[in-house]
GROMACS .gro file of C-alpha atoms in nm:
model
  409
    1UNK     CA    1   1.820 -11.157  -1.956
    2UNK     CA    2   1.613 -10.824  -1.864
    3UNK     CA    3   1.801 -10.823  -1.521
    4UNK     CA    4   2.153 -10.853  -1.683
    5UNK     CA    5   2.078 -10.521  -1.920
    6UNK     CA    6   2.237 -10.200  -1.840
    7UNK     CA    7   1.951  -9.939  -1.872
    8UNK     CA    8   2.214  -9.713  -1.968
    9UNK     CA    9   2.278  -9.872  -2.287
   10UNK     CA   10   1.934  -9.825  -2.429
   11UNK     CA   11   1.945  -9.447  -2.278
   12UNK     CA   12   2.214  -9.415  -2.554
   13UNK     CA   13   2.002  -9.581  -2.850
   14UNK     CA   14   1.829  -9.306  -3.036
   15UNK     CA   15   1.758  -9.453  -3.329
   16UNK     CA   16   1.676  -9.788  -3.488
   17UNK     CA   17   2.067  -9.745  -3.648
   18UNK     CA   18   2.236  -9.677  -3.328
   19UNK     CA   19   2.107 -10.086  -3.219
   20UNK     CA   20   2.298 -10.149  -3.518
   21UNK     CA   21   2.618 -10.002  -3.459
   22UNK     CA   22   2.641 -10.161  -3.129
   23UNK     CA   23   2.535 -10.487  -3.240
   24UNK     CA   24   2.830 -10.463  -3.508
   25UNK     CA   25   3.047 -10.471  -3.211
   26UNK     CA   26   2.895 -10.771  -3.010
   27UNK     CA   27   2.832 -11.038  -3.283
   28UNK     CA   28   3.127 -11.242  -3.482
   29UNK     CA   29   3.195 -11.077  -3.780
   30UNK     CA   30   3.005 -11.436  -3.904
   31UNK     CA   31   2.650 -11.418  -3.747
   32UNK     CA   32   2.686 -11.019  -3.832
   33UNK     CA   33   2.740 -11.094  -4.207
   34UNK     CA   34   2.452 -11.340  -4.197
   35UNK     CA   35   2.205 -11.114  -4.005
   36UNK     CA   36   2.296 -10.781  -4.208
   37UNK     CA   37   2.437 -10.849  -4.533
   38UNK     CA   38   2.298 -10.912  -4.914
   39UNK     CA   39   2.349 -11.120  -5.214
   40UNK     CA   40   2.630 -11.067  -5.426
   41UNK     CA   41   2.713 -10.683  -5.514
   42UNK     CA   42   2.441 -10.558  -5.281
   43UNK     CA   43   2.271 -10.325  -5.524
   44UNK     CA   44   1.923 -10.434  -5.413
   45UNK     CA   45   2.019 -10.424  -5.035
   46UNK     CA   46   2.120 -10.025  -5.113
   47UNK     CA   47   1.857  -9.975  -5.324
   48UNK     CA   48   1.603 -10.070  -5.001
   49UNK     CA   49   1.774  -9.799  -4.846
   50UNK     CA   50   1.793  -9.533  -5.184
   51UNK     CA   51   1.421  -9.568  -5.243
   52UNK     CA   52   1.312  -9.359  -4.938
   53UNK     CA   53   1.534  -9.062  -5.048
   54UNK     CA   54   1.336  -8.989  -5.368
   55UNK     CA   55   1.031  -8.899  -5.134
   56UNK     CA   56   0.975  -8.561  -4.949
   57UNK     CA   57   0.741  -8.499  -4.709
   58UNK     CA   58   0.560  -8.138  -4.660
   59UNK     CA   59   0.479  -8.044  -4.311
   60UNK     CA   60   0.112  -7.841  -4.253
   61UNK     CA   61   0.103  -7.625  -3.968
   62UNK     CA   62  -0.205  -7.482  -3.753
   63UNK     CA   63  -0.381  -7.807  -3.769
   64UNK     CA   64  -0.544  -7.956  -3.456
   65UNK     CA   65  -0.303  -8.275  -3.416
   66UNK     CA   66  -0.347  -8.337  -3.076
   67UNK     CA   67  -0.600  -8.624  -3.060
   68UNK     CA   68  -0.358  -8.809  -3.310
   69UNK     CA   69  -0.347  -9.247  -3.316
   70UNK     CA   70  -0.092  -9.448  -3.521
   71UNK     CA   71  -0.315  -9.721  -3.399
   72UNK     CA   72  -0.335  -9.978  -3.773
   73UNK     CA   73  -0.658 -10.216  -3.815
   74UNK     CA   74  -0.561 -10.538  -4.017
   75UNK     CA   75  -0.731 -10.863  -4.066
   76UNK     CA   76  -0.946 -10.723  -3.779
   77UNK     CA   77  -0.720 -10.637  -3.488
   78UNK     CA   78  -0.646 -10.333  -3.412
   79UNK     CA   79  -0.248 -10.311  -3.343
   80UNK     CA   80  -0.079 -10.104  -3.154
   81UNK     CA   81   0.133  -9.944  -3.453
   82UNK     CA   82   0.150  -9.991  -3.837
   83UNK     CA   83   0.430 -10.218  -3.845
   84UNK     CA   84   0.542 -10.531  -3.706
   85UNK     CA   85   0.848 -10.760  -3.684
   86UNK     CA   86   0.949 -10.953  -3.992
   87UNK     CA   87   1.030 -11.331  -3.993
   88UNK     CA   88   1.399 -11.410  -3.970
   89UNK     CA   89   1.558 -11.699  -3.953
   90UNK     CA   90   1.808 -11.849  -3.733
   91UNK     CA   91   1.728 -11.529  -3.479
   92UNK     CA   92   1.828 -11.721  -3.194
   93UNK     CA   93   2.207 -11.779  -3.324
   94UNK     CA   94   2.235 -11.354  -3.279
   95UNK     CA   95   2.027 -11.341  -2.970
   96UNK     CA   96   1.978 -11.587  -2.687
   97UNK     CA   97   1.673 -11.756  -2.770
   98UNK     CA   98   1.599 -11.442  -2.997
   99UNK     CA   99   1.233 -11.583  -3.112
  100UNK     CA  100   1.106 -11.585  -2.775
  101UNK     CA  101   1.287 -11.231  -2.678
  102UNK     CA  102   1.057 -11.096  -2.995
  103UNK     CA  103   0.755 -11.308  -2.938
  104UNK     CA  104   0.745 -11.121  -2.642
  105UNK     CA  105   0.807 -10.774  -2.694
  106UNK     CA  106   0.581 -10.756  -2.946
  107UNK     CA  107   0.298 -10.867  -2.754
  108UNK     CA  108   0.341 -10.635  -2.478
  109UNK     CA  109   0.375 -10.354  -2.739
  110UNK     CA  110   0.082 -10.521  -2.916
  111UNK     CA  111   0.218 -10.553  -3.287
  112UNK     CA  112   0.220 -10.842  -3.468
  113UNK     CA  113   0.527 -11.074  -3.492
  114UNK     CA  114   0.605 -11.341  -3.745
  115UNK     CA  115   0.794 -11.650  -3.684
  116UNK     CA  116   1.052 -11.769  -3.916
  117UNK     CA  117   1.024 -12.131  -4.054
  118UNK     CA  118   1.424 -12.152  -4.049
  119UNK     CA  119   1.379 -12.038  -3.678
  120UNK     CA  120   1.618 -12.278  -3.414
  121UNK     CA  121   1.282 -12.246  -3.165
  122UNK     CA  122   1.011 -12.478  -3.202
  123UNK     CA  123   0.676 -12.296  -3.323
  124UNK     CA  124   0.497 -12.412  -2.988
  125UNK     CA  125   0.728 -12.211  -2.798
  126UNK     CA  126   0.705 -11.916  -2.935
  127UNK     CA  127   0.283 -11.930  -2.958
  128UNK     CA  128   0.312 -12.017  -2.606
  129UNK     CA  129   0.390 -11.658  -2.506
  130UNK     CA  130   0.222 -11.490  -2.777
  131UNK     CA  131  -0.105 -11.647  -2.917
  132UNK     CA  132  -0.117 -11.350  -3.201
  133UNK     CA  133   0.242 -11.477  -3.355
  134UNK     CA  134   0.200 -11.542  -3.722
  135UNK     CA  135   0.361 -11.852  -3.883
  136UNK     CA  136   0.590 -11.788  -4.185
  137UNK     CA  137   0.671 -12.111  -4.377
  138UNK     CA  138   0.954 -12.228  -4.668
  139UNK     CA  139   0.722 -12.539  -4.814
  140UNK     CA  140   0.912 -12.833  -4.823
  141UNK     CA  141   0.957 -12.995  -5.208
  142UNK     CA  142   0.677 -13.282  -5.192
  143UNK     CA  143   0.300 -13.213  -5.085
  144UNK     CA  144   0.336 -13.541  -4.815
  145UNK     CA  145   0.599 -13.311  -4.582
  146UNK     CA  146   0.387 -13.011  -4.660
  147UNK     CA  147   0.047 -13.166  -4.563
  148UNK     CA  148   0.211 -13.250  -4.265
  149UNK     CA  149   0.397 -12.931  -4.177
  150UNK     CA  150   0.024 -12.752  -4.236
  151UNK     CA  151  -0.122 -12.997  -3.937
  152UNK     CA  152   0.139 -12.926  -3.703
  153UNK     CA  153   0.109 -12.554  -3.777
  154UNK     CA  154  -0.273 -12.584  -3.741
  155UNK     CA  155  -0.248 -12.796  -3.383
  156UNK     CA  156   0.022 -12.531  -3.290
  157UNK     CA  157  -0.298 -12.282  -3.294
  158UNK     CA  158  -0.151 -12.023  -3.567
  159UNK     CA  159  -0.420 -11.830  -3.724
  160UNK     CA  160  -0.224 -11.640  -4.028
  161UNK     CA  161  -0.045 -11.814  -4.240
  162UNK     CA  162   0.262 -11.671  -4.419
  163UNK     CA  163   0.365 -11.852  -4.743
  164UNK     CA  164   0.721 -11.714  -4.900
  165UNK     CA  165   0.771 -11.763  -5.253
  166UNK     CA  166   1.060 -11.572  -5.368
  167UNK     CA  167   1.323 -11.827  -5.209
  168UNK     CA  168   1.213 -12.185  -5.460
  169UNK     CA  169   1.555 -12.081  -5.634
  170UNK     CA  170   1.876 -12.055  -5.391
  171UNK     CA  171   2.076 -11.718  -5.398
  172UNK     CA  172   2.449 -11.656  -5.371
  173UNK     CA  173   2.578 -11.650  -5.056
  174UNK     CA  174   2.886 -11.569  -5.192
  175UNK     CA  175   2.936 -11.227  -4.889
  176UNK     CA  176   2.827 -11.490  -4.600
  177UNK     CA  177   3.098 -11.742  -4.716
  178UNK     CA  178   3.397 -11.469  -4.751
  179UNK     CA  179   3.286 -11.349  -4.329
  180UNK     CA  180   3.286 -11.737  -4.231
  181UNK     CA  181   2.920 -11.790  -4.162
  182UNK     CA  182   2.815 -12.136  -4.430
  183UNK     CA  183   2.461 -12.365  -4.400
  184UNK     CA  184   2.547 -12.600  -4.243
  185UNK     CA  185   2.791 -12.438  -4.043
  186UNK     CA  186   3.139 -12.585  -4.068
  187UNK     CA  187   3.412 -12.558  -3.748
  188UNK     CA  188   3.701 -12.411  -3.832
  189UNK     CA  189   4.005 -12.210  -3.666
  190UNK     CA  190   3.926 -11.871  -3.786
  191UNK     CA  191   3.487 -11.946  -3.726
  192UNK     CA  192   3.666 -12.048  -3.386
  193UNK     CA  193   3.852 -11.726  -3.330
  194UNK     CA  194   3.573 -11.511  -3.443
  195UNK     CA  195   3.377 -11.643  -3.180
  196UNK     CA  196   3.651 -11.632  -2.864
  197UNK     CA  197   3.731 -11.245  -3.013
  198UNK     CA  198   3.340 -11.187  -2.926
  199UNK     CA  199   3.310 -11.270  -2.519
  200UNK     CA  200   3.006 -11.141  -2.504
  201UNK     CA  201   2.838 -11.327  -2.731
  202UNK     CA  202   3.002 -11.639  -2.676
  203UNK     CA  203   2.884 -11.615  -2.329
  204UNK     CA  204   2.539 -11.492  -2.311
  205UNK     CA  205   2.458 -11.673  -2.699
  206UNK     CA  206   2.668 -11.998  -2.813
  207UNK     CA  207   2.766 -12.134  -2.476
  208UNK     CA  208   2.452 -12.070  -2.304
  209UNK     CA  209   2.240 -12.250  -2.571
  210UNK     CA  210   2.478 -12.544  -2.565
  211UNK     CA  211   2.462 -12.542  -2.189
  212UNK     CA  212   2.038 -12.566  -2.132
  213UNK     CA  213   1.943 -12.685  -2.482
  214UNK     CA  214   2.237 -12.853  -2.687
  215UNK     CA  215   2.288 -12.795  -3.062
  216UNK     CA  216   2.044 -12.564  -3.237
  217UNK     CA  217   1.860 -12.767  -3.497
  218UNK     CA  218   1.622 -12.624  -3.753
  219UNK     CA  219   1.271 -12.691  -3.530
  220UNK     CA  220   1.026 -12.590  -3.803
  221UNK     CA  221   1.121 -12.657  -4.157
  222UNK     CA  222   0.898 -13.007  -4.137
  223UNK     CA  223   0.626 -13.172  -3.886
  224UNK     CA  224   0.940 -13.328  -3.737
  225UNK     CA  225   1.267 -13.204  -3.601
  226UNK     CA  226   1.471 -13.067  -3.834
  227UNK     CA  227   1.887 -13.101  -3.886
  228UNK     CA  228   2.125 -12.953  -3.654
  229UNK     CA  229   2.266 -12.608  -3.770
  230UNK     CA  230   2.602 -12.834  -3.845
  231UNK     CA  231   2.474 -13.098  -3.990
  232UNK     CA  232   2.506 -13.161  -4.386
  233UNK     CA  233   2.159 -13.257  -4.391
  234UNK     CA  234   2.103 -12.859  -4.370
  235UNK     CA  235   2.175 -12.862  -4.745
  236UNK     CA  236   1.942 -13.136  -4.825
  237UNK     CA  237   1.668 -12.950  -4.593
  238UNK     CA  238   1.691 -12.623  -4.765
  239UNK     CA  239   1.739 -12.731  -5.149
  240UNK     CA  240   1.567 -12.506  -5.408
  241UNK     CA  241   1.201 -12.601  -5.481
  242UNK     CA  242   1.224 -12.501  -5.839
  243UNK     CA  243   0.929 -12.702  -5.971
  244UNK     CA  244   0.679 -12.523  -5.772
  245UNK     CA  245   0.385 -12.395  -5.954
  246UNK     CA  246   0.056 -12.228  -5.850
  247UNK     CA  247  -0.137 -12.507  -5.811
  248UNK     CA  248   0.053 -12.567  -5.512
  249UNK     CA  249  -0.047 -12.255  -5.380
  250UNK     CA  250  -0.424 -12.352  -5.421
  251UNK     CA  251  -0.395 -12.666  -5.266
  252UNK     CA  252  -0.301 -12.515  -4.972
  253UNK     CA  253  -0.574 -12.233  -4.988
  254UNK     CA  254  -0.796 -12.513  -5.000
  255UNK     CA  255  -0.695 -12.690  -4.649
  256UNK     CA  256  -0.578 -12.379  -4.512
  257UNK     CA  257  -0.930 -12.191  -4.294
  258UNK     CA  258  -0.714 -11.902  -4.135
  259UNK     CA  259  -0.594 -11.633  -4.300
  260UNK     CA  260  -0.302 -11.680  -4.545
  261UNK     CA  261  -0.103 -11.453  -4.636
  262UNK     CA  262   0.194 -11.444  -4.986
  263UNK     CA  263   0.529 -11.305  -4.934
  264UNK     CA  264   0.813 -11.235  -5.121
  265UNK     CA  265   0.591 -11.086  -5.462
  266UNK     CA  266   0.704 -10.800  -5.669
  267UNK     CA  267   0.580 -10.802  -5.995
  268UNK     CA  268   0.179 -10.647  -6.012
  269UNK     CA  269   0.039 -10.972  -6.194
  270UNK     CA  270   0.194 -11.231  -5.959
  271UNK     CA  271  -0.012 -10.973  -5.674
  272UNK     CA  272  -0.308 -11.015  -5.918
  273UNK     CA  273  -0.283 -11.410  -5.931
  274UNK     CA  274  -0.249 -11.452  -5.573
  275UNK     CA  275  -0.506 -11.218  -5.472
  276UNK     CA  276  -0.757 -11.435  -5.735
  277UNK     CA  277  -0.659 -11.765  -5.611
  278UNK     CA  278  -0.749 -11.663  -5.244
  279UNK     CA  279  -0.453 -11.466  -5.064
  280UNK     CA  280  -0.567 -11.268  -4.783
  281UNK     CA  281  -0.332 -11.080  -4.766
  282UNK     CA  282   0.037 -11.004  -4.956
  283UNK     CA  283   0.354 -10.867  -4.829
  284UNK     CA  284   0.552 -10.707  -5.089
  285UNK     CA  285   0.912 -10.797  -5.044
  286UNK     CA  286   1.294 -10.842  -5.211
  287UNK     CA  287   1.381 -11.086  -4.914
  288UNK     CA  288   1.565 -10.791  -4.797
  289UNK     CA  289   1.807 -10.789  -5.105
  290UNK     CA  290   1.902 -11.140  -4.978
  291UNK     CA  291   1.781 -11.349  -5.313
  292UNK     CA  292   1.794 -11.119  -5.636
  293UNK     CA  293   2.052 -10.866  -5.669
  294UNK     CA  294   1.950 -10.636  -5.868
  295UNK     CA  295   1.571 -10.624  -5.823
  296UNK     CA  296   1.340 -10.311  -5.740
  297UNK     CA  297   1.300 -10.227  -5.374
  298UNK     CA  298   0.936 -10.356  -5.274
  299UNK     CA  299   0.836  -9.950  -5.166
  300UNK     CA  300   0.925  -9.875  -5.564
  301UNK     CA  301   0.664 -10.092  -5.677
  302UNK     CA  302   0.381 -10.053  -5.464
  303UNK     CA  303   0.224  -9.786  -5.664
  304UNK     CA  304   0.190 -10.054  -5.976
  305UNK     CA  305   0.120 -10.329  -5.756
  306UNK     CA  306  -0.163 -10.088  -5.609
  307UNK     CA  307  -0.283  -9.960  -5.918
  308UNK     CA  308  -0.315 -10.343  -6.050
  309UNK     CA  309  -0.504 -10.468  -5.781
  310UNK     CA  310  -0.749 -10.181  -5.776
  311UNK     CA  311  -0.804 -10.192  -6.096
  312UNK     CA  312  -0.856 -10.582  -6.145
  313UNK     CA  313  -1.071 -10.676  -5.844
  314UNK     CA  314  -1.095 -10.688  -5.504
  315UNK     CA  315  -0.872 -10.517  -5.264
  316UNK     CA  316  -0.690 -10.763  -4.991
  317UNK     CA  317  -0.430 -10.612  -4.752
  318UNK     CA  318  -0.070 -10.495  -4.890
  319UNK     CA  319   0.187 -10.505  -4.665
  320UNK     CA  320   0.545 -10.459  -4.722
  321UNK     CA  321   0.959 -10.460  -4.569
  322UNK     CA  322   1.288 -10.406  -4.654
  323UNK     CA  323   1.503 -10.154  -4.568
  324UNK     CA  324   1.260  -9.941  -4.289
  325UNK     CA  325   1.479  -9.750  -4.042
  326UNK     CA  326   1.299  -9.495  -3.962
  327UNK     CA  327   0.941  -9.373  -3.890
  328UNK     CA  328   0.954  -9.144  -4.180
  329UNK     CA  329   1.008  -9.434  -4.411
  330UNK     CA  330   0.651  -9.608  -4.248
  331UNK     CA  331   0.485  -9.283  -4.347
  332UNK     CA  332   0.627  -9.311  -4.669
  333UNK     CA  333   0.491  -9.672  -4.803
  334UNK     CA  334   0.188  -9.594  -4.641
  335UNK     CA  335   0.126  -9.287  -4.774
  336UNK     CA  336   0.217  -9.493  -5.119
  337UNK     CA  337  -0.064  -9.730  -5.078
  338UNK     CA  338   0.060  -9.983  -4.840
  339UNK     CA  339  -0.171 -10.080  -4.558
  340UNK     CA  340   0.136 -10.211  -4.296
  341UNK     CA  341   0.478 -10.216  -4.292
  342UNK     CA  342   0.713 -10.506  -4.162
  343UNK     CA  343   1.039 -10.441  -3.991
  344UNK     CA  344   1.327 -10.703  -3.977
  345UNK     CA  345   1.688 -10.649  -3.943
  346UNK     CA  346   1.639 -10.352  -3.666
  347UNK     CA  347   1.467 -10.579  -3.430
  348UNK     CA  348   1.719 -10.857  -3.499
  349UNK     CA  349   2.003 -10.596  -3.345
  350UNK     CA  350   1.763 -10.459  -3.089
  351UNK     CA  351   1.753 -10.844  -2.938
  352UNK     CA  352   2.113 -10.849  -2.981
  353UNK     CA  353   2.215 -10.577  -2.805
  354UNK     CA  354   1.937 -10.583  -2.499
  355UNK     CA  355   1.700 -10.889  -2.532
  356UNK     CA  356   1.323 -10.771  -2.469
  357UNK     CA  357   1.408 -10.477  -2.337
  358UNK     CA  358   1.549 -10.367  -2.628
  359UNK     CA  359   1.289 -10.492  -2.881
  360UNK     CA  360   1.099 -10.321  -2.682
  361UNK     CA  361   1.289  -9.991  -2.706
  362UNK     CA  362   1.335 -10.048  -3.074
  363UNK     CA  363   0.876  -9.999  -3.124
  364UNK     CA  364   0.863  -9.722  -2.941
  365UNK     CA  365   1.116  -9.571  -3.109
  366UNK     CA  366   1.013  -9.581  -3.431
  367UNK     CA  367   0.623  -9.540  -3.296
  368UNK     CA  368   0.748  -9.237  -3.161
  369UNK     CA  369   0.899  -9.133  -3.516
  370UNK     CA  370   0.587  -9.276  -3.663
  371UNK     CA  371   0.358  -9.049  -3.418
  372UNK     CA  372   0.593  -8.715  -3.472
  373UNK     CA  373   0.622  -8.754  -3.878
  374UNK     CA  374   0.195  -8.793  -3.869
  375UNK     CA  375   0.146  -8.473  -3.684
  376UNK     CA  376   0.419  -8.268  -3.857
  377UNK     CA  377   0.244  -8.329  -4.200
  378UNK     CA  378  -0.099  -8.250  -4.009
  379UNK     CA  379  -0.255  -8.581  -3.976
  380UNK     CA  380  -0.418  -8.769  -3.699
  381UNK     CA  381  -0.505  -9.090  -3.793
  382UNK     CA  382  -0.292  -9.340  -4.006
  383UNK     CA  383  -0.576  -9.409  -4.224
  384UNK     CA  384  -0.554  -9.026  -4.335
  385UNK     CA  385  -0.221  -9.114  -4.499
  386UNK     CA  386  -0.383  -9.228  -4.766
  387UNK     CA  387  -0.461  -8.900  -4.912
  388UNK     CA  388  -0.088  -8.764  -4.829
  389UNK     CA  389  -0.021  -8.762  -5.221
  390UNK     CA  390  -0.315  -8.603  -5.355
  391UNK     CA  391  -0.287  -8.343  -5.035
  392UNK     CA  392   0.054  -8.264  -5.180
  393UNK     CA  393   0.161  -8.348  -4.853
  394UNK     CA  394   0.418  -8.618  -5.022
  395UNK     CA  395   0.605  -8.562  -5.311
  396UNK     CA  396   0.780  -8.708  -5.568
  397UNK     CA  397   1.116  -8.552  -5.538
  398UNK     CA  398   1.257  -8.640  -5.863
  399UNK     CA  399   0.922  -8.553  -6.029
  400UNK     CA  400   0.947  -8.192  -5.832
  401UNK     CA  401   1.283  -8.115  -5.998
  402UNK     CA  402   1.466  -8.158  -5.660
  403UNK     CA  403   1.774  -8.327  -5.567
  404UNK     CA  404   1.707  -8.552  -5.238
  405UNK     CA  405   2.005  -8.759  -5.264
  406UNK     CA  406   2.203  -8.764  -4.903
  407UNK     CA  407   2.540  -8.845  -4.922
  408UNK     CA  408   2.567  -9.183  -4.745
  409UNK     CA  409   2.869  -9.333  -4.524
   0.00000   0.00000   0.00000
């Protein structure tokens, strides 16, 4: 697709939103709602957004900044950047083939990427062109499927291990219904129209997946082939897991020797349980205000989650998403405690609008951002960010008496 991309259209994205904007206009109003939209009134999907406002950061001047890295270590690679690309599911209905677009970009850019166990590409494919891919996984309901799912992702040659827990109870999707986009996905005239009044994406997307690989089926739910995207085993797939417990949790710490990793935890003691029954790692995370409307924004509790695990034992990595759109907003959750920062829906619009290109353009945007916001405040190195509170180089704005609400469209 790289050859079919205008380079004029990504001389025109300037920010992470601008992909956005443009992607509004390519997708049916369906796959849009799916890819960009919350769970009932959207208050946690705004409050991802809100949380950054009541944050300032205070610039130092006639510091030696010129040597400056936003180079990140984590579970012993040193990345390119202290973010990466969030798991998201069914990537590949927005974008053609939208895992491997991804995979790929972030491998050249040298971040790391995490596949999406609701992705429509099979796990092999993606590892094939980038052996540092993570695996993110929904477990199935019964430990026979999810002893099985574990082998395939082992023999695959995934080395981190992303378990999400915040999804055993199904959310509305009440917003996705009312724009046409339903799991499975069910023909009808106006899902029909939506896609004809979209050429673009009809084209280069639906008809060109049909054409060289046939219906999109979930590819790695299960050791086995998932249901097609229409089918209405879908539902049966993707029921809520509502008994699960702990003890699952160990059982797989037990079989699993890479690293593994907890996503989708927002309250300090579920951080502190995870972390004691072996998590390498947690990413802090509302689903992207896709499961519990209403919730706190992951950034808003990473100073309790911090505090508990510091305070209780031993520290493992804490990364965290939702709602980053700008390199200002890295700074921010870093400078708050978090050691990396995952970026989802941004990406997803950067594949939709230019493929790899514009994944591609998407990091070194916000790198860029990253890079200027670091030397503004008079730091060089990412790790330094850490002391950006006690430096009084970030503030709490509501704590400082001042207003940083910005009026927002």
């Amino acid at each position: 697709m790289a050859s079919q991309i205008n380079p004029r259209v990504l001389q025109r994205i300037l920010s992470l939103d601008d992909f956005q904007r443009q992607a509004h206009r390519i997708l049916p109003g369906a796959v849009y709602e799916y890819v960009a939209g919350g769970t009932e009134d959207r208050r946690t999907l705004k409050e991802n957004r809100a949380v950054f406002d009541e944050y300032l950061l205070v610039t130092r001047v006639m510091r030696d900044v010129s040597k400056r890295s936003i180079a990140t270590a984590l579970f012993g690679e040193q990345w390119a950047a202290p973010f990466g690309i969030c798991p998201m599911g069914l990537s590949a209905l927005a974008a053609y083939r939208g895992d491997i677009a991804l995979a790929r970009a972030a491998k050249a850019f040298h971040i790391p990427m995490i596949v999406s166990g609701t992705s429509t590409i099979r796990m092999e494919d993606v590892i094939a062109v980038n052996p540092d891919a993570w695996f993110q996984a929904y477990l199935p309901g019964d430990l026979e499927r999810t002893t099985a799912l574990l082998q395939r992702i082992k023999t695959a040659g995934y080395r981190n291990l992303v378990l999400t827990f915040d999804t055993f109870v199904g959310a509305s999707r009440e917003n996705q219904v009312r724009a046409g986009f339903t799991t499975p996905l069910r023909p009808s005239l106006s899902l029909a129209w939506d896609g004809l009044s979209h050429p673009r994406w009809l084209a280069r997307v639906f008809l060109r997946t049909l054409l060289r690989s046939g219906m999109p089926h979930f590819e790695n739910s299960f050791a086995t082939r998932g249901a097609p995207i229409i089918s209405a085993n879908a539902i049966r797939d993707h029921a809520p897991k509502d008994h699960m417990d702990w003890e699952r949790f160990s059982m797989i710490r037990a079989s699993w020797t890479g690293k593994l990793i907890v996503k989708g935890l927002l309250h300090p003691e579920d951080c502190r349980i995870a972390r004691d029954r072996g998590a390498d790692g947690l990413i802090v995370s509302n689903h992207g205000g896709r499961q519990l409307d209403g919730s706190p924004s992951a950034v808003r509790m990473l100073p309790a989650i911090i505090a508990a695990l510091e305070q209780s034992g031993p520290r493992v990595p804490v990364m965290v998403d939702g709602g980053f759109r700008r390199g200002t907003d890295v700074v921010k959750a870093l400078a708050l405690g978090a050691d990396f920062v995952f970026v989802g829906r941004p990406f997803n619009f950067a594949n939709v609008v230019a493929g790899e290109p514009g994944v591609a353009h998407a990091a070194r945007l916000l790198g860029a951002e990253v890079s200027r916001a670091l030397g503004m405040m008079g730091y060089n190195t990412i790790a330094e960010l850490a002391h950006a509170r006690a430096d009084g180089v970030m503030i709490d704005a509501g704590a400082a008496g001042v207003d940083a609400r910005i009026p927002r469209d």
